[in-house]
CSV table of C-alpha atoms in Angstrom, one decimal:
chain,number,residue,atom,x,y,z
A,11,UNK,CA,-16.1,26.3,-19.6
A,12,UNK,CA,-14.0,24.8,-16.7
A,13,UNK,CA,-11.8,22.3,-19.3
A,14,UNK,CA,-11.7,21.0,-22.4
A,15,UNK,CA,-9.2,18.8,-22.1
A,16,UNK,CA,-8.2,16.1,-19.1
A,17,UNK,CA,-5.5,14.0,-19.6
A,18,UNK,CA,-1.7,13.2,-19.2
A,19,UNK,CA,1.2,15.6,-19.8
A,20,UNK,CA,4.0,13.9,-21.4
A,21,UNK,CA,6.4,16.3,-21.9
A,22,UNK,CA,6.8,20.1,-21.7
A,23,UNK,CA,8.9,22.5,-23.6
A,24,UNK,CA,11.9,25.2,-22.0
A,25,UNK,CA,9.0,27.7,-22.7
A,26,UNK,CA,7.3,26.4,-20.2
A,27,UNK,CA,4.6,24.9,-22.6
A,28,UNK,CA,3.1,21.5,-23.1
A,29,UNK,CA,3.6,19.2,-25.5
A,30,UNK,CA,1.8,15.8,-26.0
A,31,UNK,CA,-1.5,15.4,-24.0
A,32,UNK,CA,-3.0,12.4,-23.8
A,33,UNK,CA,-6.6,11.3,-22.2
A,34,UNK,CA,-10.4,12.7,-22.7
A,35,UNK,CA,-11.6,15.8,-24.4
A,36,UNK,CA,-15.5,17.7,-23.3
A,37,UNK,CA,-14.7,17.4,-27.7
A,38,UNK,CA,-17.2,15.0,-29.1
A,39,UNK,CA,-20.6,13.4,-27.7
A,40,UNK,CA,-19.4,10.2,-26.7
A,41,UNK,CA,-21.2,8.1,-24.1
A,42,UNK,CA,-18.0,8.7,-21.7
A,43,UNK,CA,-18.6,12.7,-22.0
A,44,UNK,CA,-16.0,13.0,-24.7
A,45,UNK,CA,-13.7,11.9,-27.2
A,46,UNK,CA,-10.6,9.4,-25.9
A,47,UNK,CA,-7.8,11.2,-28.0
A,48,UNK,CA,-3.9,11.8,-28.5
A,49,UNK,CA,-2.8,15.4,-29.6
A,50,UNK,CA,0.5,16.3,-29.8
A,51,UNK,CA,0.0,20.5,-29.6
A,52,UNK,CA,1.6,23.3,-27.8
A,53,UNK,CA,0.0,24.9,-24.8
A,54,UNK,CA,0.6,27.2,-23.3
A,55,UNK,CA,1.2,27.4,-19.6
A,56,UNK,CA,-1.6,30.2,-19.0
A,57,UNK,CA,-4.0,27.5,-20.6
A,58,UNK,CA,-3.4,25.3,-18.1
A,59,UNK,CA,-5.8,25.2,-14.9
A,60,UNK,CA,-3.8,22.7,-12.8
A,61,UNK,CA,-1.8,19.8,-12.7
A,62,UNK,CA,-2.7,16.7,-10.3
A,63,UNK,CA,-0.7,14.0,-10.0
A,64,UNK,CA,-2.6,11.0,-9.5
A,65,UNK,CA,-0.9,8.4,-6.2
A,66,UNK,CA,0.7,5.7,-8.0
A,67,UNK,CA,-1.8,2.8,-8.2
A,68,UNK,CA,-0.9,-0.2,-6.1
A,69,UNK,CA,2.1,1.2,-4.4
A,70,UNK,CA,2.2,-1.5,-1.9
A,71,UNK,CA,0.6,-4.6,-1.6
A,72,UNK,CA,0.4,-7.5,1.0
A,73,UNK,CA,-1.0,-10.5,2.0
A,74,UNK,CA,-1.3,-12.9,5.0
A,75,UNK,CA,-0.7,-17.0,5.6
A,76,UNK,CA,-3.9,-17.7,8.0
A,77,UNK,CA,-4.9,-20.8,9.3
A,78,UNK,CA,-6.9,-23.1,7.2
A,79,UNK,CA,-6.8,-20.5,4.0
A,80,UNK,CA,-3.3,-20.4,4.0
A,81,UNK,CA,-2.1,-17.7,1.6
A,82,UNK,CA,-4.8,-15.3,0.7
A,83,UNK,CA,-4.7,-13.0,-2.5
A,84,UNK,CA,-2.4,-9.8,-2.1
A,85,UNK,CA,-4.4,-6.5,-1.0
A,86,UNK,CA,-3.7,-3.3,-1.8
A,87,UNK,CA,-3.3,0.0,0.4
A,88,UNK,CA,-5.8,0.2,2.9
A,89,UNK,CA,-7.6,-3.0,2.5
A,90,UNK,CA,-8.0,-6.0,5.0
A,91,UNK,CA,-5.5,-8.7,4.3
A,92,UNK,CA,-7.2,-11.5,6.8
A,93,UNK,CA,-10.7,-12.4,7.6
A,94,UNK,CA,-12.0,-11.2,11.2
A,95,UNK,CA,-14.6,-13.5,12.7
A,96,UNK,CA,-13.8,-16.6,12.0
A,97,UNK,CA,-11.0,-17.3,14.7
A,98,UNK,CA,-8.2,-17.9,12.4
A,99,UNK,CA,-4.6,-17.1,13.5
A,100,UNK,CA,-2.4,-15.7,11.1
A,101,UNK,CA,1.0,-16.8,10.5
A,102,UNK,CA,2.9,-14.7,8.3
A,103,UNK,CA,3.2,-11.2,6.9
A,104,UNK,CA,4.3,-10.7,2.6
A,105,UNK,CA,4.5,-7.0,1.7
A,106,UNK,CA,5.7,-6.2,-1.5
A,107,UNK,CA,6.3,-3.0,-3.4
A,108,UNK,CA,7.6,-1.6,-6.8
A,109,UNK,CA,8.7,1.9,-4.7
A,110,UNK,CA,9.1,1.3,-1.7
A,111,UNK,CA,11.8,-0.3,0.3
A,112,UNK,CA,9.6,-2.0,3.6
A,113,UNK,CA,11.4,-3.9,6.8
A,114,UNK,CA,8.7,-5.8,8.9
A,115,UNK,CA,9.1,-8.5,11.4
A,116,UNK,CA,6.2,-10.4,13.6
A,117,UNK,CA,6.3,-11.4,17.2
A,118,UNK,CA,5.2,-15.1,16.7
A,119,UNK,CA,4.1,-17.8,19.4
A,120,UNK,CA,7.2,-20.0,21.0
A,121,UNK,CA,9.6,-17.9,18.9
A,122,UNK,CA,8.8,-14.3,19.7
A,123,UNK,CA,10.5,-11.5,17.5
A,124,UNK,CA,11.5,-12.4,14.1
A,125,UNK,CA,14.8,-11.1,12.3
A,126,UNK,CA,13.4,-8.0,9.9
A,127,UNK,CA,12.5,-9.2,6.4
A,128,UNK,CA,12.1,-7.1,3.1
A,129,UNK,CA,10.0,-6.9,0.2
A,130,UNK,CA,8.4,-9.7,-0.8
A,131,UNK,CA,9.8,-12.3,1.4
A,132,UNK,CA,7.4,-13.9,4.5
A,133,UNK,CA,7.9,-12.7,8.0
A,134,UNK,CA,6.5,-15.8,9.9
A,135,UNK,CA,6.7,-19.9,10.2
A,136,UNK,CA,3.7,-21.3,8.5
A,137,UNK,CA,3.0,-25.0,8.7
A,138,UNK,CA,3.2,-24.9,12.6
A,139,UNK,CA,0.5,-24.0,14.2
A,140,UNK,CA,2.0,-20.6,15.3
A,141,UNK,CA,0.2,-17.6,16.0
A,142,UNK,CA,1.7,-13.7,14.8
A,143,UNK,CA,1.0,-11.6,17.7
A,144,UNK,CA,2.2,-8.3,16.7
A,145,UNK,CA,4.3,-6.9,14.4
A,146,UNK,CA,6.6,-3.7,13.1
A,147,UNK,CA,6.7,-2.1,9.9
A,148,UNK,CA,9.2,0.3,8.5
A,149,UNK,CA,9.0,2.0,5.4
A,150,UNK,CA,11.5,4.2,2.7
A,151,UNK,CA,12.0,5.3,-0.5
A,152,UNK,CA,13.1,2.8,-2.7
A,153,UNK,CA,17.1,2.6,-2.5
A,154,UNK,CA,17.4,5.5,0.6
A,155,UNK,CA,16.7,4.9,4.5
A,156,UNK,CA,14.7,8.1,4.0
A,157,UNK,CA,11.7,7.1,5.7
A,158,UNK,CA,7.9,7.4,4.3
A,159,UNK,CA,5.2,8.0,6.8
A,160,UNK,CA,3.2,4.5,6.8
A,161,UNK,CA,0.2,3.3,9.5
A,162,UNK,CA,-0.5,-0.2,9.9
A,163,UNK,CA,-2.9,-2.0,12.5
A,164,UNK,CA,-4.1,-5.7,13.5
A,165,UNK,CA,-7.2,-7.0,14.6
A,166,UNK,CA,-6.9,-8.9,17.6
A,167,UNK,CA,-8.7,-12.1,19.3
A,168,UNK,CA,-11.1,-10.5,21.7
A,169,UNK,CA,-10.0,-6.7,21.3
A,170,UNK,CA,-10.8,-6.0,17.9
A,171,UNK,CA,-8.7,-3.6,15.4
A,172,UNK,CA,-6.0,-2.0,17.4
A,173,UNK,CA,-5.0,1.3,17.2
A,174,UNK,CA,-3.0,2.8,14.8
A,175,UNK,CA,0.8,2.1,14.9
A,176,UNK,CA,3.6,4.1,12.7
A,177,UNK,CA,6.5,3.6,11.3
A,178,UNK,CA,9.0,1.3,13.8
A,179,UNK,CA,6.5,1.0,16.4
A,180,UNK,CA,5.5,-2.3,17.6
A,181,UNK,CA,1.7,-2.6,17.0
A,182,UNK,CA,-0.1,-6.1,18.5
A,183,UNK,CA,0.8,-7.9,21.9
A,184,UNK,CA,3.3,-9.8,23.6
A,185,UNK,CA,2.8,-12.4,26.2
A,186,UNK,CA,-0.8,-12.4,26.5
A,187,UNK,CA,-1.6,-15.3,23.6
A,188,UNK,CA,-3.8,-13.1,21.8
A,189,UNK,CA,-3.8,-14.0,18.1
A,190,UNK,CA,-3.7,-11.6,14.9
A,191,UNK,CA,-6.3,-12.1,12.1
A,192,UNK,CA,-5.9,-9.4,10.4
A,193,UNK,CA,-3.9,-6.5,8.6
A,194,UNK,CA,-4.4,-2.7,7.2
A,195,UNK,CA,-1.3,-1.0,5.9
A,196,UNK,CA,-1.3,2.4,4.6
A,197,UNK,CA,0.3,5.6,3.3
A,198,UNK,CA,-0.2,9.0,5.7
């Protein structure tokens, strides 16, 4: 038998042992393969296989302003934020995040490079008829400037999704009136 038990570790003893697991048990014939249960017990740490740490779920989020739509739902890591297609500028950048400290600015039409902006505020004029061209993201750990290793790209008017920018670097155009319609952000 490769585990009885899968679940969440709550706390864990100075023996080394475990105390308070929570989540499903190969225990029971319920349609889910098992019994949902709580147990408060004491394993030992030679009964345990391995410990995996799930990512946090919805460690970053963000969303675009695009023409017509205006502001579309939040996405989370990894999805499109923007609809490619349909030739629709976007105007501003929101990126917000519970862990995470981000910087981002955009290089818009008539005004060029933005100041930096931070979680949860809009990097962008909307209401003008201005077009992001690029952008920069930087990322941390929440309270530090140690940086976390992000990727980010656009999809452009008439070249498609770009390639794959990091941390700091500029990722779009400038000077050549190609619009952004589109944004992936996520973790490396």
């Amino acid at each position: 038998r490769d585990a009885d038990h899968v679940g969440m570790i709550k706390a864990h003893n100075s023996d080394g042992s475990y105390l308070t697991i929570e989540g499903n048990t190969s225990i029971g014939n319920n349609g889910n393969g098992g019994q949902v249960m709580r147990r408060t017990r004491w394993v030992g740490y030679d009964h345990v296989r391995a410990i995996i740490r799930p990512k946090y779920q919805k460690t970053i989020t963000y969303q675009i302003h695009q023409q017509t739509y205006g502001w579309l739902p939040f996405v989370d890591e990894g999805e499109c934020a923007g609809y490619t297609g349909r030739s629709k500028r976007m105007d501003a950048l929101r990126i917000d995040s519970d862990f995470y400290d981000f910087e981002y600015m955009v290089h818009q039409q008539t005004y060029g490079d933005s100041k930096y902006y931070h979680n949860g505020e809009a990097a962008g004029v909307t209401g003008q008829s201005k077009r992001v061209e690029g952008c920069i993201i930087k990322c941390y750990k929440k309270g530090t400037k140690e940086e976390v290793k992000i990727r980010y790209r656009l999809h452009l008017q008439t070249i498609g999704w770009t390639g794959w920018c990091y941390n700091g670097e500029f990722c779009g155009t400038r000077g050549k009136s190609l619009r952004a319609e589109a944004i992936e952000i996520e973790f490396v």
